[in-house]
mmCIF file of C-alpha atoms in Angstrom:
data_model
loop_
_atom_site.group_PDB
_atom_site.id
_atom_site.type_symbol
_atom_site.label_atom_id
_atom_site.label_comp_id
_atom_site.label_asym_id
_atom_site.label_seq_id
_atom_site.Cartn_x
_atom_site.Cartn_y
_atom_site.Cartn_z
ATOM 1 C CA UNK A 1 103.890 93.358 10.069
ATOM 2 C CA UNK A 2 105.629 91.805 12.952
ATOM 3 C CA UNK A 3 108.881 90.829 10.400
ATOM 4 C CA UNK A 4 108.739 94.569 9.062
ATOM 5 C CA UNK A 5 108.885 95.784 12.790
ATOM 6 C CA UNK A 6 111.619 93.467 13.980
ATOM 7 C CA UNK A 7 113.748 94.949 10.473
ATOM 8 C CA UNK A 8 112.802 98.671 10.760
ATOM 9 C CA UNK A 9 113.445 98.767 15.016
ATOM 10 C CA UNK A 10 116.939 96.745 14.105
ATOM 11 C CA UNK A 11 117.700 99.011 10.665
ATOM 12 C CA UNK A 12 117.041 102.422 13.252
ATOM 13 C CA UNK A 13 118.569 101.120 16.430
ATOM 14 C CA UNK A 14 118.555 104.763 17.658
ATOM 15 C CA UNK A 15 115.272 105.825 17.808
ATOM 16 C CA UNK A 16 111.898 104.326 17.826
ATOM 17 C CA UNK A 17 110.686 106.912 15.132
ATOM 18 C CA UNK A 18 110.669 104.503 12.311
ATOM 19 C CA UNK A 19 108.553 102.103 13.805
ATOM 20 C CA UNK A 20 106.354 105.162 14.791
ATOM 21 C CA UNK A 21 105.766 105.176 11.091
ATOM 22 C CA UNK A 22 105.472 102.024 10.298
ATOM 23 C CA UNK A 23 102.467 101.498 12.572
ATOM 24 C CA UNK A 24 101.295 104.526 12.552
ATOM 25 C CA UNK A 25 101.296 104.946 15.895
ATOM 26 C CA UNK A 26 103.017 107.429 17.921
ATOM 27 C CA UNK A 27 105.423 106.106 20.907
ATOM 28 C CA UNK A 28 104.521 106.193 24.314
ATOM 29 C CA UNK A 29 106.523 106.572 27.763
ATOM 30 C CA UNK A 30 106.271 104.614 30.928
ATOM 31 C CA UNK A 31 106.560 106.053 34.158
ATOM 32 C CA UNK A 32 110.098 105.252 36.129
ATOM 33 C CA UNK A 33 109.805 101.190 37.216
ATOM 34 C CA UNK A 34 112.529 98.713 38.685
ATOM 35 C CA UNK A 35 114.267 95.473 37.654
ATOM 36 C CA UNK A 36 111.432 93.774 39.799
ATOM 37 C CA UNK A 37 107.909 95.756 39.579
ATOM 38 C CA UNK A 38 106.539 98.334 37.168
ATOM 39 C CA UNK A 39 102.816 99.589 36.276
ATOM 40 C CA UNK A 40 100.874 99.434 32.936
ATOM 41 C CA UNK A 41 103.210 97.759 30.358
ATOM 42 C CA UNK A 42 106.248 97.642 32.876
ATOM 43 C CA UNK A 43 103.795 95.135 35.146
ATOM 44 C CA UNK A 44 104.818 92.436 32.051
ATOM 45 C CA UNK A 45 108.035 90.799 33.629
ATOM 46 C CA UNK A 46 109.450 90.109 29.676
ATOM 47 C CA UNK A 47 109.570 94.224 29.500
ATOM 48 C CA UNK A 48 110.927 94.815 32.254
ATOM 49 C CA UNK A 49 113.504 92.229 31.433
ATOM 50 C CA UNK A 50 114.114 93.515 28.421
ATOM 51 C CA UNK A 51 114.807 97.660 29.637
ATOM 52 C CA UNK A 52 117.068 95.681 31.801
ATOM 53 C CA UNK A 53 119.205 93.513 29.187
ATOM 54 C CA UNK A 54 122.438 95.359 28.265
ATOM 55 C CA UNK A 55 122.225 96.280 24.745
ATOM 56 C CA UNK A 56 119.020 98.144 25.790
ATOM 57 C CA UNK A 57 120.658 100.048 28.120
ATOM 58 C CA UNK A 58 123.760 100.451 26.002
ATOM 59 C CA UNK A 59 120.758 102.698 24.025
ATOM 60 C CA UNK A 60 119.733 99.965 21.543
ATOM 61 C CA UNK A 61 116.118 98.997 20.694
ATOM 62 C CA UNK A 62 114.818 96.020 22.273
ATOM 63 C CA UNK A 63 113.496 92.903 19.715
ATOM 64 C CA UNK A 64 110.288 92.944 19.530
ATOM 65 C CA UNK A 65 108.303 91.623 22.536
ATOM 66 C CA UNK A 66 105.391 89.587 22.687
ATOM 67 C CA UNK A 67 102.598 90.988 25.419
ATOM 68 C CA UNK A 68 99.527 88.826 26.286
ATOM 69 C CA UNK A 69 99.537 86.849 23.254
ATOM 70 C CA UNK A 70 98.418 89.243 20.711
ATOM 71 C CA UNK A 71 100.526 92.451 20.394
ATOM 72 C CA UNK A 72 104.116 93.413 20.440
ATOM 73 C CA UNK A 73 106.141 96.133 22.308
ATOM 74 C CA UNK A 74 109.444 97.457 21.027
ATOM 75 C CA UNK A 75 111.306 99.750 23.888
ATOM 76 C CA UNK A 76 114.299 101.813 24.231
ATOM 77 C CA UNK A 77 115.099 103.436 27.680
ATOM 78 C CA UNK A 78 114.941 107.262 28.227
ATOM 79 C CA UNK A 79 116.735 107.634 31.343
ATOM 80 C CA UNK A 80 118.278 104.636 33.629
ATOM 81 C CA UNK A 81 118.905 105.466 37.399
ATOM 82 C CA UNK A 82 121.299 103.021 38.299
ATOM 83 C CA UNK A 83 121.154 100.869 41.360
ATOM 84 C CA UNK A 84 122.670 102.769 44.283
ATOM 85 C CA UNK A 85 122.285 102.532 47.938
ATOM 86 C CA UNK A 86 120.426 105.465 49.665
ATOM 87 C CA UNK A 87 121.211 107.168 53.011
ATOM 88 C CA UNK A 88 119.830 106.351 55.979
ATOM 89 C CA UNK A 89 117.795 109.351 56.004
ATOM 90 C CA UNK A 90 116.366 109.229 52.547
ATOM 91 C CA UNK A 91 114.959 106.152 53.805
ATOM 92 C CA UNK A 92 114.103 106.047 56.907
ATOM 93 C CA UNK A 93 110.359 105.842 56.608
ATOM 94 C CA UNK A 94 110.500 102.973 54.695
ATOM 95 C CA UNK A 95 112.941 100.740 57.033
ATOM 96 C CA UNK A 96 110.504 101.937 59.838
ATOM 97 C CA UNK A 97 107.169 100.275 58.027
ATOM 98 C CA UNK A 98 109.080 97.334 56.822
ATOM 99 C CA UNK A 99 110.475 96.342 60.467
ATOM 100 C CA UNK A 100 106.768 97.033 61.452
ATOM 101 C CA UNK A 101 105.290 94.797 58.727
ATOM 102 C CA UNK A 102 107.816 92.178 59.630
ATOM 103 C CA UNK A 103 107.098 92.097 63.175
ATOM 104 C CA UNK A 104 102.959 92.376 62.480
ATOM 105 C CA UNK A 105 103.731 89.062 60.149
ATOM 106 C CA UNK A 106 105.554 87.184 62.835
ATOM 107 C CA UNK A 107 102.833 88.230 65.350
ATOM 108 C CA UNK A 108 100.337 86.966 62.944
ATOM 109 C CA UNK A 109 102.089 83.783 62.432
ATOM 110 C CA UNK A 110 102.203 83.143 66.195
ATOM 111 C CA UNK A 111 98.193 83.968 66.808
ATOM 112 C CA UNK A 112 97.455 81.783 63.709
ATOM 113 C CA UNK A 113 99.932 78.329 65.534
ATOM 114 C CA UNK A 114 97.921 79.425 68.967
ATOM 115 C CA UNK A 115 94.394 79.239 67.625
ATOM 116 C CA UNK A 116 95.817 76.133 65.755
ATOM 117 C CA UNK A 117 96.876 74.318 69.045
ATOM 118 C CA UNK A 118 93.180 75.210 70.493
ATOM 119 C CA UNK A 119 91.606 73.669 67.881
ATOM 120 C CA UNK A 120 93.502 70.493 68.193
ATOM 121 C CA UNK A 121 92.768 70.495 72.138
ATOM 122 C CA UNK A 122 88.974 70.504 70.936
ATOM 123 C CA UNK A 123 88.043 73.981 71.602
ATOM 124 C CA UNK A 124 85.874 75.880 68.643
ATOM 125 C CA UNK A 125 86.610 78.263 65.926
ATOM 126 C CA UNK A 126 84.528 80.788 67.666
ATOM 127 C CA UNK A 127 85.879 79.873 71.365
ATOM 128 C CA UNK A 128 90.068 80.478 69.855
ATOM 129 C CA UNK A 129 89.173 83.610 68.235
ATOM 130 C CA UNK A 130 86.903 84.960 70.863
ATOM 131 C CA UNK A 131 89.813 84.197 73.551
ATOM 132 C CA UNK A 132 92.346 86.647 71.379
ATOM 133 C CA UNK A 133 89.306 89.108 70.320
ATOM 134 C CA UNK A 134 89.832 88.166 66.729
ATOM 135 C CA UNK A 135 86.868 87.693 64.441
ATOM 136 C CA UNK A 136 85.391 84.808 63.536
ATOM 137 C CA UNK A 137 82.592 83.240 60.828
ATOM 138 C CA UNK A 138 81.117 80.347 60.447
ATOM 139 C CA UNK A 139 79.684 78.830 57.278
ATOM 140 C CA UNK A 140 77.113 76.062 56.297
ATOM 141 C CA UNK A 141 76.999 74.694 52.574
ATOM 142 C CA UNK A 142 79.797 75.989 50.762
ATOM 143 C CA UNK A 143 79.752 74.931 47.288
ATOM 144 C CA UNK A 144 83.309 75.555 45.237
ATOM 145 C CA UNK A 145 81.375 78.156 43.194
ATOM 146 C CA UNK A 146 80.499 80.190 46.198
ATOM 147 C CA UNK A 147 81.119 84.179 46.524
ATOM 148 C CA UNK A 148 81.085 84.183 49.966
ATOM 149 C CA UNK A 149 83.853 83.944 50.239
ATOM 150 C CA UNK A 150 86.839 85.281 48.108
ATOM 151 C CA UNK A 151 87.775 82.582 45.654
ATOM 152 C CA UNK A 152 91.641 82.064 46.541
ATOM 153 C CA UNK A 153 90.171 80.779 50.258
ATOM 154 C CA UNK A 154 87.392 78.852 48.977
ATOM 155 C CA UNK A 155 90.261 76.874 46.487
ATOM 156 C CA UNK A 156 92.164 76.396 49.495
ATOM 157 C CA UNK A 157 88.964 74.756 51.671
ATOM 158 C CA UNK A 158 88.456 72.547 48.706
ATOM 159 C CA UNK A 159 92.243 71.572 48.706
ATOM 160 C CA UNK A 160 92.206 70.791 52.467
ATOM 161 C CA UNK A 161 92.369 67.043 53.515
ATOM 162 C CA UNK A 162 88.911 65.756 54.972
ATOM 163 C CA UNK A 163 88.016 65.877 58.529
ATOM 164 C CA UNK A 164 89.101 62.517 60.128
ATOM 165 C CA UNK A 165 87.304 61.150 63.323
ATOM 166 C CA UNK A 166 85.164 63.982 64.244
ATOM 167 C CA UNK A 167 88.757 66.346 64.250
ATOM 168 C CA UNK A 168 88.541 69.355 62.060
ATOM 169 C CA UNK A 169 90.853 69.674 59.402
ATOM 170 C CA UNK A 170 93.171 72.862 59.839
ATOM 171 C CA UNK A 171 94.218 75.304 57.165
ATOM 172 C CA UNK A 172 96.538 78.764 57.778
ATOM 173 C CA UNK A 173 96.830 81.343 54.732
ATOM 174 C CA UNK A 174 97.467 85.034 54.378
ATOM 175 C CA UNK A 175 94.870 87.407 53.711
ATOM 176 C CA UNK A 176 95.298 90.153 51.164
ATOM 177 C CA UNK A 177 96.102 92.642 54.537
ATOM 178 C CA UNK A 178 99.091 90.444 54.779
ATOM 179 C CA UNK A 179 97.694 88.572 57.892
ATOM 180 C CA UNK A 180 96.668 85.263 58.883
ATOM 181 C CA UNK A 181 93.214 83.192 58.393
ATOM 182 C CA UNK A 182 92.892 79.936 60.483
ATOM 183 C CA UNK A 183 90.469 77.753 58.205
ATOM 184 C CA UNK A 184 88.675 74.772 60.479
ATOM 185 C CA UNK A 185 86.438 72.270 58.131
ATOM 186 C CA UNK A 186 84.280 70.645 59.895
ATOM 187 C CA UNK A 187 82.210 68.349 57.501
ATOM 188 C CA UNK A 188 82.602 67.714 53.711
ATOM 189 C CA UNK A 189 79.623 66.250 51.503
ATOM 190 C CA UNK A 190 80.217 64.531 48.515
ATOM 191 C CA UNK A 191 79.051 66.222 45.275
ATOM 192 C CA UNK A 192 75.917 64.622 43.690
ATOM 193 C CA UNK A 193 75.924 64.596 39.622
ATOM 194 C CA UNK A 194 72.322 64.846 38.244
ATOM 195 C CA UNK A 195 71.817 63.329 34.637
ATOM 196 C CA UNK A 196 72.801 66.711 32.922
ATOM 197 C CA UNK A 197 75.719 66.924 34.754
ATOM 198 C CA UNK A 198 76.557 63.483 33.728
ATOM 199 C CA UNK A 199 76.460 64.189 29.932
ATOM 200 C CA UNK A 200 78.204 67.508 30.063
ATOM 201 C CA UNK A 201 80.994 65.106 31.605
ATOM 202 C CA UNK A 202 80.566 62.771 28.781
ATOM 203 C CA UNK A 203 80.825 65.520 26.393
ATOM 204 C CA UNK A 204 83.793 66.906 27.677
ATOM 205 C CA UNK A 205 85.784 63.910 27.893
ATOM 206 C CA UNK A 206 85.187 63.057 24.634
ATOM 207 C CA UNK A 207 86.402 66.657 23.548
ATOM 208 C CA UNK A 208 89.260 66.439 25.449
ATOM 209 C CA UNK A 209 90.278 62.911 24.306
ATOM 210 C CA UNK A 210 89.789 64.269 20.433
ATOM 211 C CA UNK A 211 92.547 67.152 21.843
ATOM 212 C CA UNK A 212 94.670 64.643 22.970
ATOM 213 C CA UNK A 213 94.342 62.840 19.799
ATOM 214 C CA UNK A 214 95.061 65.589 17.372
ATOM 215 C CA UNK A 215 98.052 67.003 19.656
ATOM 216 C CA UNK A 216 99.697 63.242 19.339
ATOM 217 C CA UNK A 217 99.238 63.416 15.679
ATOM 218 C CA UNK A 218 100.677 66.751 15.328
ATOM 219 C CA UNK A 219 103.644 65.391 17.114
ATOM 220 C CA UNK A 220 104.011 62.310 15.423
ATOM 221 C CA UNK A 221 104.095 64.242 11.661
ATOM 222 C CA UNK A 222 106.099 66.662 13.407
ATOM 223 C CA UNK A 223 108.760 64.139 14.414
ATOM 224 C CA UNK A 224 108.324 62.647 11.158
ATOM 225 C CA UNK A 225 109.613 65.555 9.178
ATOM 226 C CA UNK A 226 112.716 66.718 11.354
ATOM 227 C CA UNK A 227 114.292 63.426 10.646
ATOM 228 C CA UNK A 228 113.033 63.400 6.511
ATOM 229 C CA UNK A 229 115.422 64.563 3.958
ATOM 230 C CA UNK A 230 113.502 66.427 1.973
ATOM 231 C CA UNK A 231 114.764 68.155 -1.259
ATOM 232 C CA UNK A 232 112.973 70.522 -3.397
ATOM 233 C CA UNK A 233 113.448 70.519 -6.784
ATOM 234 C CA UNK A 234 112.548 73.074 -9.626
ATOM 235 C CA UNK A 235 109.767 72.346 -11.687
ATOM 236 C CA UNK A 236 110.198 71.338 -15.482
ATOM 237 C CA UNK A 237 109.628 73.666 -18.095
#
């Protein structure tokens, strides 16, 4: 099906009708996206790339495109705005917010190095964020599977260096409001496998070395056969 589609979108270049009818399926439209961001099936940056390449906007159809691993898009572009630089007026709303969110960021960026330089003078969490009225939480016993947190911070805990001689370790990331969060560990204690744990280790490293295995053999026949001469031959009568 996917060789018929590639053939019928190349044999109709001008239209995405046959492969309508090949699928049985009628063709949809996207709303308006850029070179850079787009919503529903524009959100996949190998669209997006190819509405952008030029024989798609020459008005050809676009090869068929793979999308998360089990289907295929073929495009064609309605309408194309081309890139053009707007007056000041027509966007002056937007300059406005984006000088503000620039300026909130660098603000955020200097609170986050101040609290940083308290923490290394010895003063708490709570004492740095109290001083700038910023909020602050503190947390006993967080495992790496923990939901008390939102996961992206809890990888970065785990990925922060130990506490050395009774200094906290430091961490700085941005928050998904585009701020700061000052991270101070404290104490880290060692995991503790219990026998289960132990065999479901066992288990997977011996799964894992069988994947290894069969992916060196793979390459080995692989390499095997690009360098054989092989000839077919008709069979006898």
């Amino acid at each position: 099906m996917a060789e018929k589609l590639a053939e019928v979108s190349y044999e109709n270049p001008d239209s995405l009708a046959a492969a309508a009818d090949l699928l049985g399926s009628p063709a949809q439209k996207t709303g308006e996206f850029t070179r850079a961001n787009g919503v529903g099936i524009a959100a996949e940056e190998k669209v997006r790339a190819a509405a952008f390449s030029e024989d798609v906007l020459k008005g050809g159809n676009s090869e068929p495109i793979e999308v998360g691993g089990d289907k295929l898009v073929v495009l064609r572009v309605a309408s194309h705005q081309p890139a053009a630089v707007k007056e000041l007026k027509d966007v002056k709303k937007e300059v406005i917010a984006a000088i503000q969110r620039d300026k909130a960021s660098q603000q955020a960026i200097a609170v986050a190095d101040q609290v940083k330089q308290d923490l290394a003078s010895g003063k708490t969490l709570a004492q740095a964020a109290e001083a700038r009225k910023l909020a602050s939480k503190k947390l006993d016993g967080l495992a790496r599977n923990s939901t008390q947190l939102p996961a992206p911070v809890v990888q970065e805990i785990f990925k922060t260096a130990k506490p050395q001689a009774g200094q906290p370790s430091i961490a700085v990331l941005e928050n998904a409001g585009g701020g700061k969060l000052v991270l101070a560990i404290h104490k880290v204690n060692e995991g503790v496998m219990s026998e289960a744990d132990k065999s479901k280790q066992a288990a997977i490293s011996k799964n894992i070395a069988a994947a290894f295995g069969k992916a060196q053999l793979e390459a080995v026949l692989n390499a095997l056969q690009a360098k054989a001469d092989i000839e077919i031959r008709p069979e006898k009568q």
